[in-house]
């Protein structure tokens, strides 16, 4: 293996994990590590403080460094730092899903121009090998669909809400206390993290550039204990699902939102902080990859794996790995959420008057919506009733029209929630 000199940008959980794993490889030398706070105490045995710098440009401008490992995250100033590294002839290994989702096209074009390799296995699903398998062993396939649980924080919260009948707020607090959720959990619970990841997966799977700004995104903050209870009674569990699919007309449907997942479905069995990715392709059929989607060691496994692939290829040739080059000249034609077709769960608060369920059925029928299941969850103290509806396959725009009509009806007080269903 070619001896490599590397610089690491970012020294948090993942960066520390990468440092620890690399101690077992004598042909890889860490030259510098860029950190935000150079005076922070590092809980690492025999650590050489001279490796640290608070100036990442000291790494990307160092002619001795071959590869830049970027695990700092974010877009600014990381985008400019990596552009500088590429222009200076540094190969890149990154775990930065947000940067790749937002600015990947420009980075890959610049890398191609400079004969540079960018590897990013760790950017999606932590320790689960998915990027390189899609680019190599699965490249003979036409992948048509992805359905995945890509965020461990939200999956942990929803698991605990289901297992212990907790409210969202209580489950979130537990996740924060255990280190599964950040103090500000917005990136996870509002679906941003999963959206970045499905953007990357869809782009490489469908060979068309997916625009992160056109991905429908909805988080889990509106999920209630009542939703969890109703889903369970109907034979479902609730998961935050990231999905992408190629439609018959060639258009692309990519979105992130909570779904009622049938308990018979494999993704319904993925609990706590675990991630799972289902791929459908031809000729391979359906594949499922499951494992740790985050954390120091799983993510470091992917980062160092990329680094070793890079070292091996550079020993044989100084040309980029063909599978690592992203050529997405075609831009995907993405459909809006209003044009998607789904089965739906609708939770309705109605006045406990005769005919309320009939009104729901009439309005749904008027909007081309067939109901497969309808149930009433008792009577509340204020003489209101909770009505839960599961529809057959319907168009999103028809559903939204029906909801607008329902809330105008005298016997309907409000729509508590609308969720899509996966069987």
Tab-separated table of C-alpha atoms in Angstrom:
chain	number	residue	atom	x	y	z
A	1	UNK	CA	0.000	0.000	0.000
A	2	UNK	CA	1.201	3.471	-0.891
A	3	UNK	CA	2.330	5.424	2.159
A	4	UNK	CA	0.076	8.411	2.715
A	5	UNK	CA	0.359	11.611	4.667
A	6	UNK	CA	-3.037	12.872	5.768
A	7	UNK	CA	-4.557	15.880	7.459
A	8	UNK	CA	-7.789	15.685	9.434
A	9	UNK	CA	-10.247	18.591	9.544
A	10	UNK	CA	-12.581	18.156	12.495
A	11	UNK	CA	-11.772	16.354	15.719
A	12	UNK	CA	-15.101	15.655	17.371
A	13	UNK	CA	-16.660	12.223	17.817
A	14	UNK	CA	-15.922	11.047	14.269
A	15	UNK	CA	-12.534	12.717	13.947
A	16	UNK	CA	-11.370	11.138	17.193
A	17	UNK	CA	-12.613	7.766	15.973
A	18	UNK	CA	-10.679	8.151	12.727
A	19	UNK	CA	-7.523	9.099	14.638
A	20	UNK	CA	-7.830	6.023	16.875
A	21	UNK	CA	-8.393	3.619	13.970
A	22	UNK	CA	-5.475	5.054	12.001
A	23	UNK	CA	-3.067	4.223	14.827
A	24	UNK	CA	-3.155	0.659	13.525
A	25	UNK	CA	-1.825	1.565	10.061
A	26	UNK	CA	1.906	2.216	9.884
A	27	UNK	CA	1.809	3.395	6.252
A	28	UNK	CA	-0.560	6.275	7.040
A	29	UNK	CA	0.857	9.296	8.851
A	30	UNK	CA	-1.313	12.007	10.381
A	31	UNK	CA	0.498	15.280	9.747
A	32	UNK	CA	-1.986	17.799	11.170
A	33	UNK	CA	-5.457	17.948	12.753
A	34	UNK	CA	-7.546	21.113	12.446
A	35	UNK	CA	-9.770	21.908	15.439
A	36	UNK	CA	-11.957	24.810	16.563
A	37	UNK	CA	-10.494	25.017	20.066
A	38	UNK	CA	-6.810	24.184	20.208
A	39	UNK	CA	-6.787	24.399	24.021
A	40	UNK	CA	-9.523	21.824	24.579
A	41	UNK	CA	-8.433	18.839	26.640
A	42	UNK	CA	-8.243	15.658	24.510
A	43	UNK	CA	-8.968	12.414	26.326
A	44	UNK	CA	-6.539	10.371	24.203
A	45	UNK	CA	-3.575	8.444	25.575
A	46	UNK	CA	-0.127	9.687	24.468
A	47	UNK	CA	-1.658	12.287	22.161
A	48	UNK	CA	0.808	14.704	20.534
A	49	UNK	CA	-0.629	18.204	20.971
A	50	UNK	CA	1.735	19.468	18.264
A	51	UNK	CA	-0.533	17.831	15.679
A	52	UNK	CA	-3.234	20.403	16.375
A	53	UNK	CA	-3.925	23.623	14.497
A	54	UNK	CA	-6.888	25.968	14.529
A	55	UNK	CA	-6.220	26.929	10.901
A	56	UNK	CA	-7.540	24.309	8.408
A	57	UNK	CA	-5.778	26.119	5.554
A	58	UNK	CA	-2.523	25.043	7.178
A	59	UNK	CA	-3.554	21.516	6.136
A	60	UNK	CA	-4.891	22.147	2.634
A	61	UNK	CA	-1.933	24.340	1.709
A	62	UNK	CA	0.679	21.884	3.042
A	63	UNK	CA	2.515	20.357	0.028
A	64	UNK	CA	3.460	17.278	2.097
A	65	UNK	CA	-0.133	16.198	2.703
A	66	UNK	CA	-1.654	13.764	0.164
A	67	UNK	CA	-5.190	13.363	1.486
A	68	UNK	CA	-7.544	15.619	3.432
A	69	UNK	CA	-10.031	13.840	5.704
A	70	UNK	CA	-12.930	16.211	6.356
A	71	UNK	CA	-15.234	15.323	9.247
A	72	UNK	CA	-16.029	18.832	10.483
A	73	UNK	CA	-19.413	19.106	8.768
A	74	UNK	CA	-21.308	22.160	7.585
A	75	UNK	CA	-20.971	24.193	4.410
A	76	UNK	CA	-19.167	27.362	5.457
A	77	UNK	CA	-16.197	27.577	5.533
A	78	UNK	CA	-15.821	23.875	4.654
A	79	UNK	CA	-16.783	24.332	0.992
A	80	UNK	CA	-14.002	26.848	0.383
A	81	UNK	CA	-11.498	24.783	2.384
A	82	UNK	CA	-12.123	21.667	0.280
A	83	UNK	CA	-12.045	23.636	-2.980
A	84	UNK	CA	-8.634	24.931	-1.946
A	85	UNK	CA	-7.508	21.387	-1.124
A	86	UNK	CA	-8.601	20.104	-4.539
A	87	UNK	CA	-6.861	22.945	-6.377
A	88	UNK	CA	-3.723	22.091	-4.409
A	89	UNK	CA	-3.853	18.463	-5.552
A	90	UNK	CA	-5.213	16.892	-2.356
A	91	UNK	CA	-7.534	13.904	-2.560
A	92	UNK	CA	-10.590	14.121	-0.298
A	93	UNK	CA	-12.304	11.702	2.065
A	94	UNK	CA	-15.381	13.298	3.622
A	95	UNK	CA	-18.362	12.467	5.812
A	96	UNK	CA	-20.102	15.756	5.027
A	97	UNK	CA	-23.581	14.917	3.695
A	98	UNK	CA	-24.855	18.507	3.867
A	99	UNK	CA	-21.979	19.831	1.767
A	100	UNK	CA	-22.323	17.055	-0.828
A	101	UNK	CA	-26.102	17.499	-1.048
A	102	UNK	CA	-25.838	21.254	-1.517
A	103	UNK	CA	-22.526	21.721	-3.362
A	104	UNK	CA	-21.480	18.258	-4.497
A	105	UNK	CA	-21.848	19.014	-8.213
A	106	UNK	CA	-19.327	21.851	-8.075
A	107	UNK	CA	-16.892	19.882	-5.916
A	108	UNK	CA	-16.973	16.824	-8.183
A	109	UNK	CA	-16.574	18.961	-11.315
A	110	UNK	CA	-13.548	20.673	-9.765
A	111	UNK	CA	-12.109	17.314	-8.702
A	112	UNK	CA	-12.496	15.917	-12.215
A	113	UNK	CA	-10.771	18.978	-13.646
A	114	UNK	CA	-7.838	18.507	-11.260
A	115	UNK	CA	-7.602	14.694	-11.503
A	116	UNK	CA	-8.611	14.377	-7.849
A	117	UNK	CA	-10.624	11.676	-6.069
A	118	UNK	CA	-13.433	12.431	-3.605
A	119	UNK	CA	-14.672	9.480	-1.537
A	120	UNK	CA	-17.636	9.808	0.827
A	121	UNK	CA	-18.822	6.430	2.116
A	122	UNK	CA	-19.243	7.880	5.610
A	123	UNK	CA	-21.613	10.624	4.429
A	124	UNK	CA	-24.583	8.231	4.292
A	125	UNK	CA	-25.583	5.688	6.958
A	126	UNK	CA	-22.353	5.742	8.990
A	127	UNK	CA	-20.837	2.269	9.040
A	128	UNK	CA	-23.197	0.695	6.485
A	129	UNK	CA	-21.346	0.182	3.176
A	130	UNK	CA	-23.691	1.617	0.530
A	131	UNK	CA	-22.003	4.260	-1.661
A	132	UNK	CA	-19.218	2.106	-3.105
A	133	UNK	CA	-21.433	-0.994	-3.477
A	134	UNK	CA	-23.854	1.053	-5.609
A	135	UNK	CA	-20.964	2.376	-7.691
A	136	UNK	CA	-19.201	-0.978	-8.110
A	137	UNK	CA	-20.842	-4.348	-7.521
A	138	UNK	CA	-24.362	-3.017	-8.237
A	139	UNK	CA	-23.418	-0.933	-11.279
A	140	UNK	CA	-24.907	-3.560	-13.621
A	141	UNK	CA	-28.332	-2.851	-12.142
A	142	UNK	CA	-30.992	-0.311	-12.880
A	143	UNK	CA	-31.968	0.806	-9.391
A	144	UNK	CA	-35.560	2.031	-9.349
A	145	UNK	CA	-36.426	2.501	-5.689
A	146	UNK	CA	-34.880	3.319	-2.312
A	147	UNK	CA	-36.743	3.189	1.000
A	148	UNK	CA	-34.634	3.828	4.072
A	149	UNK	CA	-34.333	4.766	7.715
A	150	UNK	CA	-31.344	7.107	7.607
A	151	UNK	CA	-31.490	8.977	10.898
A	152	UNK	CA	-30.798	7.190	14.171
A	153	UNK	CA	-32.009	10.023	16.402
A	154	UNK	CA	-35.539	10.068	15.014
A	155	UNK	CA	-35.708	6.286	14.883
A	156	UNK	CA	-34.695	6.100	18.546
A	157	UNK	CA	-37.338	8.671	19.534
A	158	UNK	CA	-40.119	6.916	17.601
A	159	UNK	CA	-39.061	3.532	18.997
A	160	UNK	CA	-39.305	4.780	22.579
A	161	UNK	CA	-42.625	6.496	21.910
A	162	UNK	CA	-43.978	3.139	20.709
A	163	UNK	CA	-42.358	0.922	23.356
A	164	UNK	CA	-43.121	3.064	26.403
A	165	UNK	CA	-46.111	5.103	25.157
A	166	UNK	CA	-44.158	8.338	25.661
A	167	UNK	CA	-44.986	11.756	24.267
A	168	UNK	CA	-42.641	13.191	21.644
A	169	UNK	CA	-41.207	15.736	24.107
A	170	UNK	CA	-40.421	13.119	26.757
A	171	UNK	CA	-38.837	10.743	24.223
A	172	UNK	CA	-36.738	13.587	22.801
A	173	UNK	CA	-35.503	14.517	26.283
A	174	UNK	CA	-34.460	10.907	26.902
A	175	UNK	CA	-32.627	10.833	23.572
A	176	UNK	CA	-30.793	14.046	24.493
A	177	UNK	CA	-29.864	12.720	27.947
A	178	UNK	CA	-28.382	9.592	26.366
A	179	UNK	CA	-26.480	11.524	23.691
A	180	UNK	CA	-28.619	10.306	20.780
A	181	UNK	CA	-29.963	13.809	20.116
A	182	UNK	CA	-28.234	17.191	20.039
A	183	UNK	CA	-29.214	20.061	22.317
A	184	UNK	CA	-30.683	21.613	19.182
A	185	UNK	CA	-32.157	18.554	17.434
A	186	UNK	CA	-33.636	20.452	14.456
A	187	UNK	CA	-31.380	18.910	11.821
A	188	UNK	CA	-32.519	15.428	12.828
A	189	UNK	CA	-36.145	15.768	13.945
A	190	UNK	CA	-37.165	18.055	11.074
A	191	UNK	CA	-35.736	15.661	8.492
A	192	UNK	CA	-32.824	17.743	7.163
A	193	UNK	CA	-30.214	15.059	7.876
A	194	UNK	CA	-32.234	12.339	6.155
A	195	UNK	CA	-32.946	14.649	3.196
A	196	UNK	CA	-29.221	15.258	2.607
A	197	UNK	CA	-28.580	11.522	2.657
A	198	UNK	CA	-31.436	10.508	0.335
A	199	UNK	CA	-30.338	13.267	-2.053
A	200	UNK	CA	-26.896	11.657	-2.298
A	201	UNK	CA	-28.245	8.105	-2.534
A	202	UNK	CA	-30.817	9.003	-5.187
A	203	UNK	CA	-28.276	10.893	-7.271
A	204	UNK	CA	-25.835	7.992	-7.487
A	205	UNK	CA	-28.543	5.317	-7.738
A	206	UNK	CA	-30.551	6.952	-10.523
A	207	UNK	CA	-27.562	8.569	-12.312
A	208	UNK	CA	-29.274	11.948	-12.331
A	209	UNK	CA	-28.567	14.956	-10.162
A	210	UNK	CA	-31.255	15.319	-7.504
A	211	UNK	CA	-31.855	18.864	-6.271
A	212	UNK	CA	-31.927	18.980	-2.471
A	213	UNK	CA	-34.182	22.057	-2.665
A	214	UNK	CA	-36.889	20.068	-4.475
A	215	UNK	CA	-37.059	17.237	-1.945
A	216	UNK	CA	-40.250	17.278	0.124
A	217	UNK	CA	-39.241	17.189	3.782
A	218	UNK	CA	-41.343	16.682	6.892
A	219	UNK	CA	-40.076	15.810	10.359
A	220	UNK	CA	-41.491	13.912	13.326
A	221	UNK	CA	-42.360	16.774	15.681
A	222	UNK	CA	-46.108	16.480	15.014
A	223	UNK	CA	-46.272	12.762	15.857
A	224	UNK	CA	-48.327	12.233	19.019
A	225	UNK	CA	-48.748	9.370	21.439
A	226	UNK	CA	-52.284	9.000	20.029
A	227	UNK	CA	-50.867	8.556	16.511
A	228	UNK	CA	-48.529	5.855	17.796
A	229	UNK	CA	-51.406	4.139	19.606
A	230	UNK	CA	-53.725	4.271	16.585
A	231	UNK	CA	-50.995	3.010	14.267
A	232	UNK	CA	-50.343	0.075	16.593
A	233	UNK	CA	-54.058	-0.821	16.713
A	234	UNK	CA	-54.144	-0.829	12.914
A	235	UNK	CA	-51.067	-3.058	12.573
A	236	UNK	CA	-48.484	-0.344	11.856
A	237	UNK	CA	-45.550	1.407	13.438
A	238	UNK	CA	-44.375	4.946	12.610
A	239	UNK	CA	-40.932	5.577	11.088
A	240	UNK	CA	-39.223	8.538	9.427
A	241	UNK	CA	-38.753	7.214	5.896
A	242	UNK	CA	-36.416	8.625	3.250
A	243	UNK	CA	-37.452	7.416	-0.161
A	244	UNK	CA	-36.565	7.879	-3.795
A	245	UNK	CA	-38.044	6.186	-6.828
A	246	UNK	CA	-38.023	6.364	-10.594
A	247	UNK	CA	-41.557	6.591	-11.979
A	248	UNK	CA	-42.790	4.990	-15.209
A	249	UNK	CA	-42.404	8.272	-17.107
A	250	UNK	CA	-38.794	8.644	-15.944
A	251	UNK	CA	-39.521	11.388	-13.436
A	252	UNK	CA	-38.032	11.110	-9.946
A	253	UNK	CA	-39.944	11.099	-6.661
A	254	UNK	CA	-37.659	11.879	-3.687
A	255	UNK	CA	-38.964	12.788	-0.231
A	256	UNK	CA	-38.553	12.443	3.532
A	257	UNK	CA	-41.512	12.178	5.899
A	258	UNK	CA	-42.992	10.003	8.669
A	259	UNK	CA	-44.937	6.958	7.497
A	260	UNK	CA	-47.123	4.301	9.010
A	261	UNK	CA	-45.135	1.177	8.162
A	262	UNK	CA	-46.900	-2.177	8.207
A	263	UNK	CA	-45.532	-4.422	10.945
A	264	UNK	CA	-45.020	-7.049	8.223
A	265	UNK	CA	-42.534	-4.750	6.445
A	266	UNK	CA	-38.822	-5.206	7.128
A	267	UNK	CA	-38.310	-1.519	7.971
A	268	UNK	CA	-40.897	-1.807	10.764
A	269	UNK	CA	-38.459	-4.062	12.615
A	270	UNK	CA	-35.595	-1.509	12.587
A	271	UNK	CA	-35.550	-0.013	16.086
A	272	UNK	CA	-33.575	2.415	18.235
A	273	UNK	CA	-30.627	4.178	16.528
A	274	UNK	CA	-30.164	1.556	13.806
A	275	UNK	CA	-30.285	2.533	10.110
A	276	UNK	CA	-31.536	0.417	7.230
A	277	UNK	CA	-31.604	0.838	3.442
A	278	UNK	CA	-33.792	-1.118	1.014
A	279	UNK	CA	-32.861	-1.027	-2.669
A	280	UNK	CA	-34.902	-2.387	-5.560
A	281	UNK	CA	-33.082	-2.988	-8.810
A	282	UNK	CA	-32.994	-5.091	-11.909
A	283	UNK	CA	-31.654	-7.768	-12.184
A	284	UNK	CA	-30.651	-8.021	-8.504
A	285	UNK	CA	-34.160	-7.625	-7.031
A	286	UNK	CA	-34.547	-6.327	-3.472
A	287	UNK	CA	-31.611	-5.777	-1.107
A	288	UNK	CA	-31.577	-4.670	2.526
A	289	UNK	CA	-28.528	-3.303	4.353
A	290	UNK	CA	-28.804	-2.673	8.081
A	291	UNK	CA	-26.381	-1.445	10.732
A	292	UNK	CA	-25.078	1.444	12.806
A	293	UNK	CA	-25.829	4.683	10.997
A	294	UNK	CA	-23.709	6.966	13.164
A	295	UNK	CA	-21.214	7.010	16.003
A	296	UNK	CA	-17.476	7.234	16.342
A	297	UNK	CA	-16.390	3.722	15.363
A	298	UNK	CA	-18.948	2.875	12.638
A	299	UNK	CA	-18.367	6.171	10.826
A	300	UNK	CA	-14.607	5.920	11.285
A	301	UNK	CA	-14.809	2.463	9.705
A	302	UNK	CA	-16.203	3.992	6.517
A	303	UNK	CA	-13.762	6.920	6.513
A	304	UNK	CA	-10.693	4.712	6.941
A	305	UNK	CA	-12.110	2.192	4.460
A	306	UNK	CA	-12.245	4.948	1.839
A	307	UNK	CA	-8.717	5.996	2.750
A	308	UNK	CA	-7.364	2.467	2.283
A	309	UNK	CA	-9.125	2.119	-1.089
A	310	UNK	CA	-7.553	5.412	-2.095
A	311	UNK	CA	-4.091	4.304	-0.964
A	312	UNK	CA	-4.389	1.061	-2.893
A	313	UNK	CA	-5.503	2.775	-6.106
A	314	UNK	CA	-2.851	5.492	-5.903
A	315	UNK	CA	-0.199	2.796	-5.607
A	316	UNK	CA	-1.355	1.313	-8.917
A	317	UNK	CA	-2.047	4.577	-10.739
A	318	UNK	CA	-2.299	8.289	-10.124
A	319	UNK	CA	-5.560	8.459	-12.050
A	320	UNK	CA	-8.887	8.721	-10.215
A	321	UNK	CA	-10.812	5.549	-9.459
A	322	UNK	CA	-13.342	5.331	-12.328
A	323	UNK	CA	-16.182	4.421	-9.957
A	324	UNK	CA	-15.377	7.417	-7.762
A	325	UNK	CA	-15.976	9.955	-10.515
A	326	UNK	CA	-19.463	11.430	-10.319
A	327	UNK	CA	-20.773	12.216	-13.797
A	328	UNK	CA	-24.287	13.481	-13.308
A	329	UNK	CA	-24.690	15.686	-16.345
A	330	UNK	CA	-28.403	14.905	-16.417
A	331	UNK	CA	-30.597	16.729	-13.933
A	332	UNK	CA	-33.482	14.730	-12.501
A	333	UNK	CA	-37.008	15.920	-13.216
A	334	UNK	CA	-38.435	15.751	-9.713
A	335	UNK	CA	-42.151	15.701	-9.022
A	336	UNK	CA	-43.799	17.722	-6.275
A	337	UNK	CA	-45.443	16.095	-3.278
A	338	UNK	CA	-48.852	17.043	-4.703
A	339	UNK	CA	-48.309	14.696	-7.646
A	340	UNK	CA	-47.401	11.654	-5.552
A	341	UNK	CA	-49.690	8.701	-4.861
A	342	UNK	CA	-49.889	7.119	-1.421
A	343	UNK	CA	-52.166	5.444	1.035
A	344	UNK	CA	-52.923	7.809	3.911
A	345	UNK	CA	-53.623	7.875	7.638
A	346	UNK	CA	-55.853	10.793	8.624
A	347	UNK	CA	-56.602	11.613	12.257
A	348	UNK	CA	-59.696	13.814	12.654
A	349	UNK	CA	-61.228	15.530	15.676
A	350	UNK	CA	-65.011	15.765	15.183
A	351	UNK	CA	-68.047	16.815	17.183
A	352	UNK	CA	-69.801	13.747	18.587
A	353	UNK	CA	-72.864	14.154	16.417
A	354	UNK	CA	-74.672	11.548	14.316
A	355	UNK	CA	-73.433	11.601	10.734
A	356	UNK	CA	-69.829	12.765	11.366
A	357	UNK	CA	-68.346	9.602	9.906
A	358	UNK	CA	-70.775	9.897	6.994
A	359	UNK	CA	-69.499	13.407	6.270
A	360	UNK	CA	-65.927	12.104	6.182
A	361	UNK	CA	-66.912	9.347	3.763
A	362	UNK	CA	-68.900	11.708	1.518
A	363	UNK	CA	-66.115	14.286	1.224
A	364	UNK	CA	-63.482	11.605	0.593
A	365	UNK	CA	-65.641	10.052	-2.131
A	366	UNK	CA	-66.213	13.443	-3.748
A	367	UNK	CA	-62.407	13.820	-4.030
A	368	UNK	CA	-61.696	10.411	-5.591
A	369	UNK	CA	-60.566	8.872	-2.305
A	370	UNK	CA	-61.580	5.356	-1.300
A	371	UNK	CA	-61.490	4.532	2.423
A	372	UNK	CA	-60.119	1.128	3.392
A	373	UNK	CA	-60.452	1.507	7.193
A	374	UNK	CA	-62.308	3.939	9.438
A	375	UNK	CA	-62.574	3.797	13.217
A	376	UNK	CA	-63.618	6.004	16.114
A	377	UNK	CA	-61.441	6.112	19.222
A	378	UNK	CA	-64.108	6.738	21.857
A	379	UNK	CA	-65.612	10.002	23.125
A	380	UNK	CA	-63.605	12.779	24.787
A	381	UNK	CA	-64.749	14.717	27.877
A	382	UNK	CA	-65.622	17.715	25.678
A	383	UNK	CA	-68.003	15.540	23.622
A	384	UNK	CA	-65.650	15.307	20.673
A	385	UNK	CA	-64.644	12.116	18.918
A	386	UNK	CA	-61.363	10.997	17.386
A	387	UNK	CA	-61.893	9.473	13.947
A	388	UNK	CA	-59.041	7.653	12.206
A	389	UNK	CA	-59.134	6.916	8.476
A	390	UNK	CA	-56.843	4.774	6.317
A	391	UNK	CA	-57.325	5.385	2.608
A	392	UNK	CA	-56.597	3.324	-0.452
A	393	UNK	CA	-54.016	4.613	-2.957
A	394	UNK	CA	-54.837	8.284	-3.573
A	395	UNK	CA	-53.245	11.352	-5.093
A	396	UNK	CA	-51.780	13.833	-2.607
A	397	UNK	CA	-53.517	16.813	-4.191
A	398	UNK	CA	-56.894	15.033	-3.843
A	399	UNK	CA	-56.151	14.349	-0.181
A	400	UNK	CA	-55.297	18.003	0.460
A	401	UNK	CA	-58.501	19.125	-1.270
A	402	UNK	CA	-60.504	16.736	0.908
A	403	UNK	CA	-58.836	18.023	4.085
A	404	UNK	CA	-59.647	21.610	3.119
A	405	UNK	CA	-63.312	20.631	2.710
A	406	UNK	CA	-63.374	18.624	5.929
A	407	UNK	CA	-62.215	21.505	8.119
A	408	UNK	CA	-65.010	23.671	6.668
A	409	UNK	CA	-67.648	21.144	7.729
A	410	UNK	CA	-69.651	22.031	10.857
A	411	UNK	CA	-69.043	18.672	12.523
A	412	UNK	CA	-65.258	18.566	11.918
A	413	UNK	CA	-63.188	20.551	14.417
A	414	UNK	CA	-59.683	19.962	13.077
A	415	UNK	CA	-57.342	17.560	11.302
A	416	UNK	CA	-54.969	16.286	13.979
A	417	UNK	CA	-52.519	14.637	11.601
A	418	UNK	CA	-51.935	13.357	8.090
A	419	UNK	CA	-49.377	10.611	7.498
A	420	UNK	CA	-48.558	8.472	4.504
A	421	UNK	CA	-48.680	4.679	4.701
A	422	UNK	CA	-46.206	1.978	3.607
A	423	UNK	CA	-47.434	-1.619	3.305
